[in-house]
Coordinates of C-alpha atoms in Angstrom, one line a residue:
X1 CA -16.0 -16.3 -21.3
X2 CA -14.3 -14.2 -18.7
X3 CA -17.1 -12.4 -17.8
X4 CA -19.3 -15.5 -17.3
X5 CA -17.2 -17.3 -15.2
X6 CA -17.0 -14.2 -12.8
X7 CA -20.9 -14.1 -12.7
X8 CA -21.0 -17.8 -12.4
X9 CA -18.0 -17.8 -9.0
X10 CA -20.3 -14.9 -7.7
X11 CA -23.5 -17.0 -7.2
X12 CA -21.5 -19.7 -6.9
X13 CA -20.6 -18.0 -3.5
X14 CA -23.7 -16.9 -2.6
X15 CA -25.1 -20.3 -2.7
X16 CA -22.3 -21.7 -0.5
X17 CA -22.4 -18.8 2.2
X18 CA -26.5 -19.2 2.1
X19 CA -25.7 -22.6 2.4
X20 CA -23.6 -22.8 5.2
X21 CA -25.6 -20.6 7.2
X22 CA -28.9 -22.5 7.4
X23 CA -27.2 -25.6 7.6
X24 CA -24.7 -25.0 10.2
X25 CA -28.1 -23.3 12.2
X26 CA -30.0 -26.2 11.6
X27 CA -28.0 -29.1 13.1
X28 CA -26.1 -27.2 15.5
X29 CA -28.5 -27.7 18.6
X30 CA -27.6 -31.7 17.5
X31 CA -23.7 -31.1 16.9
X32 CA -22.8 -32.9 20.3
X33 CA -25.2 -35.8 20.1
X34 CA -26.1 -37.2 16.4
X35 CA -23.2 -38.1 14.2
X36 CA -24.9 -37.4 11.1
X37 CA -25.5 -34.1 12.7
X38 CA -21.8 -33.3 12.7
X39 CA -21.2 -34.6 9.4
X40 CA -23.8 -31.9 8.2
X41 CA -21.6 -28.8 10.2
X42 CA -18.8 -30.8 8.4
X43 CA -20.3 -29.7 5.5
X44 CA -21.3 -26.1 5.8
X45 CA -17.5 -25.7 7.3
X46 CA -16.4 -26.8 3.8
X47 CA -18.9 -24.5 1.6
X48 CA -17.8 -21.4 4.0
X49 CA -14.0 -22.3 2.6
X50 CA -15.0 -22.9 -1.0
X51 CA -16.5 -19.5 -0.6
X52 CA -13.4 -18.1 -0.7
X53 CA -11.5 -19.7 -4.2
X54 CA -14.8 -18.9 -6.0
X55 CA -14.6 -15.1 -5.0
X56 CA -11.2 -15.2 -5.8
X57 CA -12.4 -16.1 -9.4
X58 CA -14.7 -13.7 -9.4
X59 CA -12.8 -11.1 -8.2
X60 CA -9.4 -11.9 -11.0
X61 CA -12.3 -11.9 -13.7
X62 CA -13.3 -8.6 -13.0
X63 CA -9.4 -7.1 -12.8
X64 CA -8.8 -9.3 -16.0
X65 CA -11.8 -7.5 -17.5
X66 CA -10.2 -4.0 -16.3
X67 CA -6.7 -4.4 -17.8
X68 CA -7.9 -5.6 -21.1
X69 CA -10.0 -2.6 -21.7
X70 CA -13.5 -4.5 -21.8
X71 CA -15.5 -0.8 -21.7
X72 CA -18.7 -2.9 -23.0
X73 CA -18.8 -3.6 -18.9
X74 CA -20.6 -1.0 -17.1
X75 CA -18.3 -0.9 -14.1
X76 CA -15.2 -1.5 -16.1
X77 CA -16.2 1.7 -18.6
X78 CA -16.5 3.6 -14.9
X79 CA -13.4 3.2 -13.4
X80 CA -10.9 2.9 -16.0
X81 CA -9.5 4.3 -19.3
X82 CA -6.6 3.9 -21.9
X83 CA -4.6 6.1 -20.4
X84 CA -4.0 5.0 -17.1
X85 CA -1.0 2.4 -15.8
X86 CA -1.9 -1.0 -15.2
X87 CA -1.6 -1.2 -11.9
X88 CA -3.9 2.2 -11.5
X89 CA -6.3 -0.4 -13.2
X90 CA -5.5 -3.5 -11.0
X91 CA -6.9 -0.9 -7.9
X92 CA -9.8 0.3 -9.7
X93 CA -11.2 -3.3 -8.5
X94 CA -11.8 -1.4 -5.3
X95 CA -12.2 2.4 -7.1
X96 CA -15.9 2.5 -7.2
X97 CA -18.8 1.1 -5.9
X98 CA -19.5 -2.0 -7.3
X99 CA -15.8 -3.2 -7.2
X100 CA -15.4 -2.7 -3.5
X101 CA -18.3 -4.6 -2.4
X102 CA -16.9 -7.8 -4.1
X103 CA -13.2 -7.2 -2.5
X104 CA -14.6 -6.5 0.8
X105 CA -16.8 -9.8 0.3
X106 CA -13.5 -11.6 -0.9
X107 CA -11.2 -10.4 1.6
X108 CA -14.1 -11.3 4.3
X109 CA -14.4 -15.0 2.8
X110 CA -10.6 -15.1 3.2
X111 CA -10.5 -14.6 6.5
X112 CA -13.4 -16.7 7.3
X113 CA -11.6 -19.6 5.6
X114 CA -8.3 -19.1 7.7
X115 CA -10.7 -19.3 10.9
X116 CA -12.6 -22.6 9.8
X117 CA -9.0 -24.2 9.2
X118 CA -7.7 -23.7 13.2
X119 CA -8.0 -27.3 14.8
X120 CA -11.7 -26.8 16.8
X121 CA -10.8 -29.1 19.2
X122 CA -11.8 -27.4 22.5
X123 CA -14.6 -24.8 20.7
X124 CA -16.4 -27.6 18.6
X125 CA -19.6 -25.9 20.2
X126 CA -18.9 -22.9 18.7
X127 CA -18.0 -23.9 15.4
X128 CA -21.6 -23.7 13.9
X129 CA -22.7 -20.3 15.4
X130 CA -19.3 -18.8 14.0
X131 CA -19.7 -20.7 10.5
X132 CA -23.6 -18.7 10.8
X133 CA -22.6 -15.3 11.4
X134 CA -19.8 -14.9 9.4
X135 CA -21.4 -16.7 6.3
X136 CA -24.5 -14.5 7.5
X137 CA -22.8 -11.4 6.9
X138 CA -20.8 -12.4 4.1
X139 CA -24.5 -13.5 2.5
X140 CA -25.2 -10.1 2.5
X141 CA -22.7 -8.1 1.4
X142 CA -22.8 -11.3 -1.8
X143 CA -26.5 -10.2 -2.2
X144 CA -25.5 -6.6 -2.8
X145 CA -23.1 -7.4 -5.1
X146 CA -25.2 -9.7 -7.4
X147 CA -28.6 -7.9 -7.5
X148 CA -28.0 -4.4 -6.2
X149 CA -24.6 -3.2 -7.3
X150 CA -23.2 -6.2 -9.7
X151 CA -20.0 -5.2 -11.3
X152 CA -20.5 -7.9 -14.0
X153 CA -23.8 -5.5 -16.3
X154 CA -23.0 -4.8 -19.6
X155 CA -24.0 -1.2 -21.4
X156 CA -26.8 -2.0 -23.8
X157 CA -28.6 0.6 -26.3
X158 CA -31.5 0.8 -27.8
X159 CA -32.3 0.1 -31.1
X160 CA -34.3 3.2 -31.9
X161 CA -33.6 5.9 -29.4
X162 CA -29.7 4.8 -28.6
X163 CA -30.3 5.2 -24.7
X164 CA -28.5 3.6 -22.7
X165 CA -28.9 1.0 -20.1
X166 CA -26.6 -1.1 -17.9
X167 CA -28.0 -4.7 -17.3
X168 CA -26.6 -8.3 -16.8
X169 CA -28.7 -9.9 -19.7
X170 CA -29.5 -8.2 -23.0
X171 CA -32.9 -6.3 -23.4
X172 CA -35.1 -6.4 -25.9
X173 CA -34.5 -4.5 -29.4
X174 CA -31.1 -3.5 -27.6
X175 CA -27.6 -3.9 -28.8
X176 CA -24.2 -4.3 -26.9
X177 CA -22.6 -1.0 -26.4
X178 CA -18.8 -0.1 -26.4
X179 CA -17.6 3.0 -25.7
X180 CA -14.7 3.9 -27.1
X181 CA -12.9 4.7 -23.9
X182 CA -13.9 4.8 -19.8
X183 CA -14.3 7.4 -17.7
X184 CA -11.2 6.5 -15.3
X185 CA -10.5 6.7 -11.9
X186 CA -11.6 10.1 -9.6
X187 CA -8.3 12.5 -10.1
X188 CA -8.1 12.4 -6.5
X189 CA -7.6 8.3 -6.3
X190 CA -5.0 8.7 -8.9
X191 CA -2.1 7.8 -6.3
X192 CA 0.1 5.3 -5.3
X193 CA -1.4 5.2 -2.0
X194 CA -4.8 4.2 -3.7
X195 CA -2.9 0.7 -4.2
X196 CA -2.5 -0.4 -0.1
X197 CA -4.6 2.5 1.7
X198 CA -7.8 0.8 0.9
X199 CA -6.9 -2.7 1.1
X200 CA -5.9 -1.9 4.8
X201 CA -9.0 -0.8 5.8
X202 CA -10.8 -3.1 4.1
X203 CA -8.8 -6.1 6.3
X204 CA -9.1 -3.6 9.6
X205 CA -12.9 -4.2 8.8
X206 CA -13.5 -7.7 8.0
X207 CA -11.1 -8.4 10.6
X208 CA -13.0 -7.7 13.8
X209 CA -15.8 -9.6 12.2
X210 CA -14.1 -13.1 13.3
X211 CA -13.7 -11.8 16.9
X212 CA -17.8 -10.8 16.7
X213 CA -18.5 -14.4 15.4
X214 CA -16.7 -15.9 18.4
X215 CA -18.9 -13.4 20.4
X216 CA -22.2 -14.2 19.4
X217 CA -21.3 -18.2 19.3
X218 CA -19.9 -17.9 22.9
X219 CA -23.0 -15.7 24.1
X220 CA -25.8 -18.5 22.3
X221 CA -24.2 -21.8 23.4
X222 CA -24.0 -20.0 26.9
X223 CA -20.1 -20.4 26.9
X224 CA -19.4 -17.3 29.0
X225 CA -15.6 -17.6 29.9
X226 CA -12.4 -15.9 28.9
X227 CA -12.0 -19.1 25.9
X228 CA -13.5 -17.1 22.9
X229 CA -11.2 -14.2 23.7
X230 CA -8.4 -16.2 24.4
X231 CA -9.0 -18.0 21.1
X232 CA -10.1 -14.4 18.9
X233 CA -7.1 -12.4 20.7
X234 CA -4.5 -13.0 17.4
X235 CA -7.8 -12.0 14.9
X236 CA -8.5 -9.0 17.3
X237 CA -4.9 -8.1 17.0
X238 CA -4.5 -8.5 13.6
X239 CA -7.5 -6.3 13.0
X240 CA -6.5 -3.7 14.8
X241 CA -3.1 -3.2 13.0
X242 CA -4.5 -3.1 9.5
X243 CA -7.3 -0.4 11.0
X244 CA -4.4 1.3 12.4
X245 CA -1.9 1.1 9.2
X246 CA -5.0 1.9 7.0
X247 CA -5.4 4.9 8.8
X248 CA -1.9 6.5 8.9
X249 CA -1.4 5.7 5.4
X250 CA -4.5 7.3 4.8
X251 CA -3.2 10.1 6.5
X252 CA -0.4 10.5 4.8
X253 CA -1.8 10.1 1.4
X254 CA -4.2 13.1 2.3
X255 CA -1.2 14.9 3.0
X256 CA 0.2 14.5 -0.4
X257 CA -2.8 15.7 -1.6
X258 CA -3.9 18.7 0.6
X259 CA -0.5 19.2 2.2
X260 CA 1.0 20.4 5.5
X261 CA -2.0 20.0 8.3
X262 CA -4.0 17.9 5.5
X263 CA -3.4 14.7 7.1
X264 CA -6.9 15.0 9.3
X265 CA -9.6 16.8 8.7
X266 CA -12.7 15.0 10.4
X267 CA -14.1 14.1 6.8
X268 CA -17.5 11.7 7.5
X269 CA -15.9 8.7 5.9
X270 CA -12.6 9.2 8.1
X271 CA -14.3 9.4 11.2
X272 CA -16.4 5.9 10.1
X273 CA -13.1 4.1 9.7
X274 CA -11.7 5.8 13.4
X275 CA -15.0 5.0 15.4
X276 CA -14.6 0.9 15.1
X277 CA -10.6 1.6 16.0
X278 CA -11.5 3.7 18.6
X279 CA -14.3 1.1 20.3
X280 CA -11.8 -2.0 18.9
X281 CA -8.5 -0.4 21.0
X282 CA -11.1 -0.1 24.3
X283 CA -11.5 -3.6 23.7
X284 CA -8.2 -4.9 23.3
X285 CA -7.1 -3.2 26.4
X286 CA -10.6 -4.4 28.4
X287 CA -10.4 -7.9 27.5
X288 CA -6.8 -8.3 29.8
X289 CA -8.7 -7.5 33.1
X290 CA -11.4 -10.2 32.2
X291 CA -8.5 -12.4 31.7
X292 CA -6.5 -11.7 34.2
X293 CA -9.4 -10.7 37.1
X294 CA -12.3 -12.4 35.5
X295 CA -14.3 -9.2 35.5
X296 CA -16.1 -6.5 32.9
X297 CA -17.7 -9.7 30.6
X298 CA -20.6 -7.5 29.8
X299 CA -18.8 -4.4 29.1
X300 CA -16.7 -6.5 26.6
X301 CA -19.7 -8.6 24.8
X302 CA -20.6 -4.6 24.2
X303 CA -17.3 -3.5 22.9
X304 CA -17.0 -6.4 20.0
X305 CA -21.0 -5.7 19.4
X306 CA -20.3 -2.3 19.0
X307 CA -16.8 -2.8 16.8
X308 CA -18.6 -4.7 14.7
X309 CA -22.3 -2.4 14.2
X310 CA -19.2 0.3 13.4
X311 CA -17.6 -2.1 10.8
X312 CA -21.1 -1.9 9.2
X313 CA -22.3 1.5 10.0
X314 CA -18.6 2.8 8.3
X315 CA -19.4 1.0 5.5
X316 CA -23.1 2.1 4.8
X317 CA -21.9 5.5 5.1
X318 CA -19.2 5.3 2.3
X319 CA -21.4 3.7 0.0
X320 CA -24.7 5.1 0.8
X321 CA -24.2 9.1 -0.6
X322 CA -26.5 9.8 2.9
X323 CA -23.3 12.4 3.6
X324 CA -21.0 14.3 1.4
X325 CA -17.3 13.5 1.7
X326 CA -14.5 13.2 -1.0
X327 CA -14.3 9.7 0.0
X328 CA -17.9 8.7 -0.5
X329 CA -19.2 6.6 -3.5
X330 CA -22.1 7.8 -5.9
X331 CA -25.3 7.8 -4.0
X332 CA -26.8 4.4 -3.7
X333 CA -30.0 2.1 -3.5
X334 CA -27.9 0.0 -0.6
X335 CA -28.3 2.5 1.9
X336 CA -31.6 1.1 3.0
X337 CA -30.2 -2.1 3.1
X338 CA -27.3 -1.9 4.6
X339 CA -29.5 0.5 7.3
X340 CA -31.7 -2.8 7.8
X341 CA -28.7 -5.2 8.3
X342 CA -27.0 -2.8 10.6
X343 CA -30.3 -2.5 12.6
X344 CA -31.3 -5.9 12.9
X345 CA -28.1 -7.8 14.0
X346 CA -27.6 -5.1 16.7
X347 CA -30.9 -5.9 17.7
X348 CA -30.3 -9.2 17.9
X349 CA -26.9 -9.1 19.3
X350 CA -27.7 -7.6 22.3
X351 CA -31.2 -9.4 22.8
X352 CA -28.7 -12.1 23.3
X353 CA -26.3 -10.2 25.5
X354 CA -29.3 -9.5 27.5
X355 CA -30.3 -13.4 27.5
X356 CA -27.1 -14.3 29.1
X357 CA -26.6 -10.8 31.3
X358 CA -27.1 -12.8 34.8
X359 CA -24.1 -15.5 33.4
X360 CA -22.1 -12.6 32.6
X361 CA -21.2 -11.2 36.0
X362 CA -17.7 -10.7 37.4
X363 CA -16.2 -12.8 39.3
X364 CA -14.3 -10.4 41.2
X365 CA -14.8 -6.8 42.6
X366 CA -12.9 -3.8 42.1
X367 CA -10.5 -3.4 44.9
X368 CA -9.1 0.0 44.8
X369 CA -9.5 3.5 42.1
X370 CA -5.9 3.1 42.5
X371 CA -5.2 -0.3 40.8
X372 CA -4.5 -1.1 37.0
X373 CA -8.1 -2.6 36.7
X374 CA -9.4 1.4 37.4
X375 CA -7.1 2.8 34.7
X376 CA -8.2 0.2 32.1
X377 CA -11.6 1.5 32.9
X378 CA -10.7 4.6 32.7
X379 CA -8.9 4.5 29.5
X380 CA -12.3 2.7 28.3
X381 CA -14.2 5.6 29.4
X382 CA -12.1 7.5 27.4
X383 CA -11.9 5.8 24.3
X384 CA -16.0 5.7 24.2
X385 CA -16.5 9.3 25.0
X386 CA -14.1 10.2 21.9
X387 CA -16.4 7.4 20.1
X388 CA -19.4 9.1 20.7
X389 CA -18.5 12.6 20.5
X390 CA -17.2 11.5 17.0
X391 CA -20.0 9.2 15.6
X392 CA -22.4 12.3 17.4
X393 CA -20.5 15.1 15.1
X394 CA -20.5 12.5 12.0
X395 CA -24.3 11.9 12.0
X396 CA -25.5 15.3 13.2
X397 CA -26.1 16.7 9.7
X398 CA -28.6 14.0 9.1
X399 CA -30.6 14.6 12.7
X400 CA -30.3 17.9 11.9
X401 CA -31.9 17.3 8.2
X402 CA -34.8 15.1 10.0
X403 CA -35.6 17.3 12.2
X404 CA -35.5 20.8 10.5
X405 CA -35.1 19.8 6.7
X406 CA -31.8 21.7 6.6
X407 CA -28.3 19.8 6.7
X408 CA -26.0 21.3 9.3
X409 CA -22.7 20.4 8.9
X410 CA -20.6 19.9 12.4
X411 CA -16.5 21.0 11.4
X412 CA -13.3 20.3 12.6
X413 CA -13.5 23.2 15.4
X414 CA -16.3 21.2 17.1
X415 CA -13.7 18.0 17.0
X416 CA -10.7 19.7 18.2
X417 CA -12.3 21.1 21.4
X418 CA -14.3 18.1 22.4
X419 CA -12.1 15.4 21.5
X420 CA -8.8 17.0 21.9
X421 CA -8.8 17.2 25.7
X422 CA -10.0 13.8 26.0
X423 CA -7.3 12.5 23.3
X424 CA -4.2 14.2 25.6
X425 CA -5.7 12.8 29.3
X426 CA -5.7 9.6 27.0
X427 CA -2.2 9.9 26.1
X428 CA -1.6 10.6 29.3
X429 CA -2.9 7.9 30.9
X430 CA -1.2 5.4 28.5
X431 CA 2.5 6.5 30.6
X432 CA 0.4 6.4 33.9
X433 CA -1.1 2.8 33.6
X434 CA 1.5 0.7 32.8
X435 CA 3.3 1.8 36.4
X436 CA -0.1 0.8 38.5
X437 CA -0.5 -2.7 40.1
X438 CA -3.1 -5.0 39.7
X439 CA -5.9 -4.8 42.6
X440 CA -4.1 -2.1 44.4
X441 CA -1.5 0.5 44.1
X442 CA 0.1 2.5 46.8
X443 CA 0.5 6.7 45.9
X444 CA 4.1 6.6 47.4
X445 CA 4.9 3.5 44.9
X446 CA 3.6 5.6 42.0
X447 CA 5.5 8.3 42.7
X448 CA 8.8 6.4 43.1
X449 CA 8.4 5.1 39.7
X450 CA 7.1 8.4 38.2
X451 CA 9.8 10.8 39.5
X452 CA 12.7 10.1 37.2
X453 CA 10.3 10.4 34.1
X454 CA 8.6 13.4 35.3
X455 CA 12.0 15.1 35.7
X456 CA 12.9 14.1 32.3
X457 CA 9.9 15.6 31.3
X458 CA 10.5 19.3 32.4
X459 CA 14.1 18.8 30.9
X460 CA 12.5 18.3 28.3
X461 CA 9.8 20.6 28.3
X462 CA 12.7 23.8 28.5
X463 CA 14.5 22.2 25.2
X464 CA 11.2 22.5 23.8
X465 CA 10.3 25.9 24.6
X466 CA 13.8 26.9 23.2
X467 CA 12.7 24.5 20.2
X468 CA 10.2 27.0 19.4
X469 CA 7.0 25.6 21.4
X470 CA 6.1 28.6 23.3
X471 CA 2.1 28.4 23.5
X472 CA 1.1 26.7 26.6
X473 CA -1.0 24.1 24.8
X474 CA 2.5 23.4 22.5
X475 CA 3.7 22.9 26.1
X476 CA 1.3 20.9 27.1
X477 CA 1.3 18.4 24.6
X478 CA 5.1 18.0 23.9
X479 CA 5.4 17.6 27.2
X480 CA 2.6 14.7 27.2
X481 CA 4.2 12.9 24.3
X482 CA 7.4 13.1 26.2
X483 CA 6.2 12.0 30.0
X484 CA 4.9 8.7 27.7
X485 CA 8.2 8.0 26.2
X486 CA 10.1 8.3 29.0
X487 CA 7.6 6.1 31.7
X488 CA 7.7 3.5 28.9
X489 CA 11.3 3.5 28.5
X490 CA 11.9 3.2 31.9
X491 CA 9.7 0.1 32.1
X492 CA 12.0 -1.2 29.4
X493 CA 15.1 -0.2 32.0
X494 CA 14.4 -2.1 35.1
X495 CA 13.1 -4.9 33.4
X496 CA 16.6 -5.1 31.7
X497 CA 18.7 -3.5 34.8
X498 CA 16.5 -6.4 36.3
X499 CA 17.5 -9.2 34.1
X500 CA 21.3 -8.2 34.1
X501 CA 21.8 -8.7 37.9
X502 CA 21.6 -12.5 36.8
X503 CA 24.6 -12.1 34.2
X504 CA 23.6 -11.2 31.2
X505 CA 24.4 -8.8 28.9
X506 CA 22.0 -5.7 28.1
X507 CA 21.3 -6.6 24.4
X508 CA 20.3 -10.1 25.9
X509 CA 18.8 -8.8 28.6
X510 CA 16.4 -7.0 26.7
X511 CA 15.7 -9.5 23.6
X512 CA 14.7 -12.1 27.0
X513 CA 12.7 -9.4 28.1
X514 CA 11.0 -8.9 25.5
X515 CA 10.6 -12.8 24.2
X516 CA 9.1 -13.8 28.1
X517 CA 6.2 -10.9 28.1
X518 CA 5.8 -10.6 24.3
X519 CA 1.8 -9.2 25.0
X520 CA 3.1 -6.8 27.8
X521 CA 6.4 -5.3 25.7
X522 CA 4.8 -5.5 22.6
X523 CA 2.3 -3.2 23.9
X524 CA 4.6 -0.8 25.6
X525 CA 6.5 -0.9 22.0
X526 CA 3.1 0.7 20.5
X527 CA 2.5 3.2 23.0
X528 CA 6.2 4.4 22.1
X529 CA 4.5 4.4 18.2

């Protein structure tokens, strides 16, 4: 009973995104004009939401089947066993293969559901295009999950030679199989962090994909204004702080397991869940010049395009066994597909980037090298080169493979010395930028603001060396870390020391800080981070 109603919510759900998609496609060139038109994207809005209740079905099914011990399930007999705790068992939904597709699906038709319930009042042109693309991609991770890796088969064996075989509907001269006990979860996944690490990645990842639907939406209907980031900024936002959660928990549960200095170690699968935070962090910080100067559209419709391909590419690699990482599922016949996907909606994304490129252009000019607009640029620069020295290093072993059949694998020295200079001038930059105007910025006014910091900073920089930091690259990145803290503090100062000369107290002073620039101090509260 349980297990059929899971199967049943799954293509259930299927239907609905398939459905959704062609129908919102279909009678969204109509949407302004014909009122059954809109009664149609009325429709596929609705079967994109029921998407979501029917995965959750689909999804408690399989953890019900999990906890009760049904090992006659082929994924169930995988992940778990008697012995472990039930709430070990209430992860293994997302311990293997088969498990994770359907949360990543469910967690994606959640979030797609919260979009299609914002009131569409001023993006009703949009509406159709977003309802496609999400319900496009969730389509395809469904598809994997029913006919490629469906967590829902049940072990069979054969009559005569007792092989056997995993399949949703019995075979012939075959009986249902029960193993006595499962195999249980990898030793390594045996942790409490296996119970919020994942999820947090997982919502880092389906995340951005809102942000993308705006995109492409925005970029078709020819919509080329600040509105769709305006309208994505809270989904961008929030995607970026489960990436970035998902990561330092990750972090921290690898230093559980391999201890002191085990928190990094440029693994494949770690560096496919840092590239899309990497290109996702440019974007955030790009997207405030083309709202505040109107320029670098283009360079942002590339960003989100290339956040998302990330989202995707991470994803393939984890599940496709095309690398060897301790993170990486069994080796998989979704590689290929997910390869195709990946490949064709890039390709298509940017043939309509490069259908709209002449709308695109700024609408102001870059007034100085010595303005705010520069150091976002730069910091952009930054964040990209780090991207693709990282993406380079994690793919190199299969280039290498292709090219001369043997599989060189690229280590954390090669990481270190390319990425590590570029991470500190990043760092770096982050206590410089927040100090330049917008347009342009005078050397003497920099310096004014910088000096008190930068004395702080060699203060500092003694204590350390006393501390014990006596290398000059210690030095050198103490001393970084500590420039950064104190130019963001001191923004935090004279906004307060400014807000105090009108007669209020310092602890109010701040908190109205604070509550009037919420983007601005809220960002200078995560550089502190």
């Amino acid at each position: 009973m349980i297990l059929t109603l899971g199967l049943t919510s799954l293509l259930l759900a299927f239907t609905c995104a398939i459905y959704a998609a062609v129908v919102s496609l279909a009678f969204a060139p109509r949407a302004q004009a014909a009122p059954t038109a809109t009664t149609w994207i009325e429709s596929a809005r609705n079967a994109a939401m029921l998407t979501w209740p029917l995965l959750t079905l689909a999804s408690l099914s399989l953890i019900i089947l999990i906890v009760q011990g049904h090992y006659e399930i082929e994924y169930v007999a995988s992940v778990s066993s008697l012995t472990m705790p039930w709430y070990l068992k209430v992860t293994a939904l997302w311990g293997g293969q088969a498990g994770s597709v359907l949360f990543w699906s469910w967690l994606m038709s959640a979030f797609t559901s919260a979009a299609m319930l914002r009131r569409w009042d001023r993006d009703r042109s949009l509406m159709p295009y977003v309802i496609a693309v999400s319900m496009i991609t969730l389509a395809f991770f469904l598809m994997l999950s029913i006919f490629v890796e469906n967590p829902f088969r049940q072990l069979w064996a054969d009559n005569f030679t007792g092989n056997v075989t995993a399949a949703l509907f019995q075979p012939p001269n075959t009986f249902l199989y029960v193993p006595p006990d499962g195999n249980g979860l990898n030793p390594l996944l045996r942790h409490p962090g296996m119970i919020i690490h994942p999820p947090l990645l997982y919502l880092g990842f389906v995340s951005f994909i809102i942000p993308y639907a705006f995109a492409m939406a925005a970029l078709i209907t020819g919509r080329t204004d600040a509105e769709w980031i305006r309208t994505t900024r809270r989904w961008t936002l929030v995607g970026w702080l489960f990436l970035s959660l998902g990561l330092i928990l990750g972090g921290r549960w690898a230093y559980d397991v391999l201890g002191w200095g085990g928190y990094w170690g440029w693994d494949p699968v770690e560096n496919a869940a840092l590239l899309p935070w990497l290109t996702g962090t440019a974007f955030l910080h790009s997207v405030i010049v083309q709202e505040k100067r109107g320029m670098l559209k283009v360079w942002n419709m590339v960003l989100i395009i290339a956040t998302y391909a990330l989202v995707i590419f991470g994803t393939f690699l984890t599940r496709s066994g095309v690398l060897s990482s301790v993170h990486a599922f069994a080796q998989s016949a979704i590689g290929p597909l997910f390869f195709g996907f990946i490949s064709i909606t890039f390709v298509a994304s940017m043939s309509l980037l490069f259908r709209r490129w002449n709308s695109l252009k700024s609408e102001a000019q870059m007034d100085s090298l010595l303005s705010r607009e520069a150091a976002f640029l730069l910091n952009n620069f930054l964040f990209i080169g780090i991207a693709f020295a990282t993406l380079w290093g994690t793919i190199f072993p299969l280039i290498s493979e292709l090219f001369t059949g043997q599989k060189v694998t690229v280590g954390p020295p090669y990481y270190n010395q390319v990425n590590g200079p570029m991470l500190a001038v990043l760092v770096l930059l982050m206590g410089i930028a927040p100090l330049v105007a917008w347009r342009k910025a005078s050397a003497r006014s920099l310096g004014r603001l910088m000096w008190i910091p930068a004395m702080l900073t060699l203060v500092a920089g003694v204590l350390f060396y006393f501390l014990g930091a006596r290398t000059p690259l210690a030095l050198a990145a103490y001393g970084i870390a500590a420039f950064v803290g104190f130019t963001t503090l001191s923004e935090f100062v004279r906004g307060t020391l400014a807000r105090m000369r009108l007669g209020e107290n310092p602890l109010t002073a701040l908190i109205h800080l604070a509550a009037r620039n919420r983007r601005r101090y809220g960002g200078y509260t995560i550089h502190l981070g």
